[in-house]
mmCIF file of C-alpha atoms in Angstrom:
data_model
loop_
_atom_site.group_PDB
_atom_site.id
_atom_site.type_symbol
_atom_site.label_atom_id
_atom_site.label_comp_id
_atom_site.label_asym_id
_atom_site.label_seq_id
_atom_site.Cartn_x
_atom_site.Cartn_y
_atom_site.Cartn_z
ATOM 1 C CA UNK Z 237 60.762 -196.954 69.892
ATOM 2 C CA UNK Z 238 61.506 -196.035 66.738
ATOM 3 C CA UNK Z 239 64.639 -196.497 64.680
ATOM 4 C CA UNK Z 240 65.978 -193.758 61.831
ATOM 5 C CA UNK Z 241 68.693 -195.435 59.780
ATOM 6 C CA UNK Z 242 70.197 -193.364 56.826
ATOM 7 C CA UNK Z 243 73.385 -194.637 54.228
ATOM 8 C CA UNK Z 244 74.633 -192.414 51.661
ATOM 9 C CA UNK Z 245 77.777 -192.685 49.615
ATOM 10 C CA UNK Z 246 80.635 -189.790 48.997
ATOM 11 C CA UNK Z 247 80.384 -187.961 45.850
ATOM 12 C CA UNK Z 248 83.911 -189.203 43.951
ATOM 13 C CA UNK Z 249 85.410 -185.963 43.745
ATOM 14 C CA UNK Z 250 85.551 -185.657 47.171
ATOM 15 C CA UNK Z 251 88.402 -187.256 49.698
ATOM 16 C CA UNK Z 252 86.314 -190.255 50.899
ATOM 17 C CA UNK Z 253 88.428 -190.595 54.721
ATOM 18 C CA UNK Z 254 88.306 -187.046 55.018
ATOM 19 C CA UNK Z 255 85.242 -186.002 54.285
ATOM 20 C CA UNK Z 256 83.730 -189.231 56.324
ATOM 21 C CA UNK Z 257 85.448 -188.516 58.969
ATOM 22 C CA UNK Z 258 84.067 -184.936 58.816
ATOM 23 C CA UNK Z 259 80.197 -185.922 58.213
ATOM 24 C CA UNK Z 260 80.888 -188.198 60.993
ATOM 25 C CA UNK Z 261 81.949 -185.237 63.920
ATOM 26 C CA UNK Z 262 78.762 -183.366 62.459
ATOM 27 C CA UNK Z 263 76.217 -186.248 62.464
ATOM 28 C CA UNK Z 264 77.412 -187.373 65.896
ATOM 29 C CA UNK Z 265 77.263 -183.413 67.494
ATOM 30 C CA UNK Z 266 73.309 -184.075 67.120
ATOM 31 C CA UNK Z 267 73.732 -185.731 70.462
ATOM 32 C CA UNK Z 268 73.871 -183.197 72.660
ATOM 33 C CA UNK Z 269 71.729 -180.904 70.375
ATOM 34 C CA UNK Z 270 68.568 -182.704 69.691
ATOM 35 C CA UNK Z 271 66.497 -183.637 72.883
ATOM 36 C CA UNK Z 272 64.808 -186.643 71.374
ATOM 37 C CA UNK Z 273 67.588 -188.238 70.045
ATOM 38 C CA UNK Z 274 68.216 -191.072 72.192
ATOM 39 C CA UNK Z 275 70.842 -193.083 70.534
ATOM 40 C CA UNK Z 276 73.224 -192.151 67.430
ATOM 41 C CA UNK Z 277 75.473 -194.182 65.749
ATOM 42 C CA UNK Z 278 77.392 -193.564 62.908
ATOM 43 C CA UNK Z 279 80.025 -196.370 60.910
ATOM 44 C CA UNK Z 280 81.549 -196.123 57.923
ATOM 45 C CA UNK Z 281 81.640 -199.303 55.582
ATOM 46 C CA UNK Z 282 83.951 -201.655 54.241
ATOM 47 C CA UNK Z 283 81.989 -203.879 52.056
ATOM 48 C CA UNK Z 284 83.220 -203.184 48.415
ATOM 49 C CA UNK Z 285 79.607 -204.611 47.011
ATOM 50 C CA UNK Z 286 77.837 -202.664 43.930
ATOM 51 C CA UNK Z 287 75.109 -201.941 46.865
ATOM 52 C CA UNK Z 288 76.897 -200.543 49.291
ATOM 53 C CA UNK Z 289 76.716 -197.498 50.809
ATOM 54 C CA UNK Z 290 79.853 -195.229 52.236
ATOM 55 C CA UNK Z 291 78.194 -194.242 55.570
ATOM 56 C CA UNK Z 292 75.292 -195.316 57.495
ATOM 57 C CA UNK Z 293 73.734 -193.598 60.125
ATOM 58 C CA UNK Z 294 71.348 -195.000 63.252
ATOM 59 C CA UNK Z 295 69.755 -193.001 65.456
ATOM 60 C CA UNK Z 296 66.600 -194.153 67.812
ATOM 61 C CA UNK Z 297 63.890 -192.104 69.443
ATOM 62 C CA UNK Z 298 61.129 -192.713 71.599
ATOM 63 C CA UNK Z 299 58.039 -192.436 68.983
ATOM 64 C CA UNK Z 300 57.065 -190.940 65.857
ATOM 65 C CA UNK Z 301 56.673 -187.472 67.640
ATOM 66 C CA UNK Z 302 60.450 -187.265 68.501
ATOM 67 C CA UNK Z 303 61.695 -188.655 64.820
ATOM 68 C CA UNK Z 304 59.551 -185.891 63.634
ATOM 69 C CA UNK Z 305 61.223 -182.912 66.018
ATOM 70 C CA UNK Z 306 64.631 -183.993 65.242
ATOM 71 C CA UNK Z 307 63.975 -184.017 60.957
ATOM 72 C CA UNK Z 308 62.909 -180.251 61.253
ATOM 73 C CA UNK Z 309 65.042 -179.660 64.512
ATOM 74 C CA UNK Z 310 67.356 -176.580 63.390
ATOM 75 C CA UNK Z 311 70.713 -178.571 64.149
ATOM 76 C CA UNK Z 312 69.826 -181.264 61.936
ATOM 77 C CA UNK Z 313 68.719 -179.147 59.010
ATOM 78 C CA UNK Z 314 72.356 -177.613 59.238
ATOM 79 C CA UNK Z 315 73.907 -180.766 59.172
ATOM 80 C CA UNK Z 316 71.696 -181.817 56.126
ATOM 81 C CA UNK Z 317 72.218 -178.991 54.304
ATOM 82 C CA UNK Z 318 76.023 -180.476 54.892
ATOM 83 C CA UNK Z 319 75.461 -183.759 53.646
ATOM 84 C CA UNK Z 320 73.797 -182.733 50.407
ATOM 85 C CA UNK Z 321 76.948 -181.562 49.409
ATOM 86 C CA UNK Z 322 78.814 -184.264 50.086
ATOM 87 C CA UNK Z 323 76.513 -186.902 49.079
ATOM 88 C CA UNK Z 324 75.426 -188.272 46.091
ATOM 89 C CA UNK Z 325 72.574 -190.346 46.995
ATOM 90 C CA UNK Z 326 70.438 -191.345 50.351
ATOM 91 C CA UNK Z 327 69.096 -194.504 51.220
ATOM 92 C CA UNK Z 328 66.462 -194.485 54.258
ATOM 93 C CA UNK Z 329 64.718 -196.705 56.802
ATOM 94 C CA UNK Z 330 62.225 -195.977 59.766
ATOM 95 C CA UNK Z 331 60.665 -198.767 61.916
ATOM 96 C CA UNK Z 332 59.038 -199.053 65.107
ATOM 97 C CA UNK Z 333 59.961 -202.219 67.795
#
């Protein structure tokens, strides 16, 4: 199995519950649209740290094959193309268990 985990904060300018809440319905439609997606989770955080991040999200797949269906799957390119405008940085982890 292989776990995807992504955080990213909300550019300032931007209404931070709103625009959560809205990266939040589009991250978790991937669901029902990617095949190889076997588990999605998104949370939003409420640490107030330097380090931490506005949104994380954790997704799992079967192997490296599916990870790499659902990066260039055409659903999840829309949503990224999403999240680039709403983000203003990315922090991300893959690992096998």
């Amino acid at each position: 199995m292989i776990k995807h985990i992504v955080m990213w904060n909300i550019k300032e300018d931007l209404d931070l519950d709103r625009t959560r809440q809205t990266l939040k319905e589009k991250l978790e439609a991937l669901t029902h649209a990617v095949e190889s997606l076997k588990e999605l989770s998104v949370g939003f955080n409420y640490n107030t740290s330097e380090a931490k991040r506005d949104v994380v999200l954790i997704t799992s797949f079967l192997d490296k094959d599916g990870l790499d269906a659902y990066i260039v799957h055409p659903a999840h390119v829309q949503v990224g193309e999403y999240v680039r405008q709403v983000t203003k940085d990315r922090v991300v982890v893959d690992y096998e268990y």
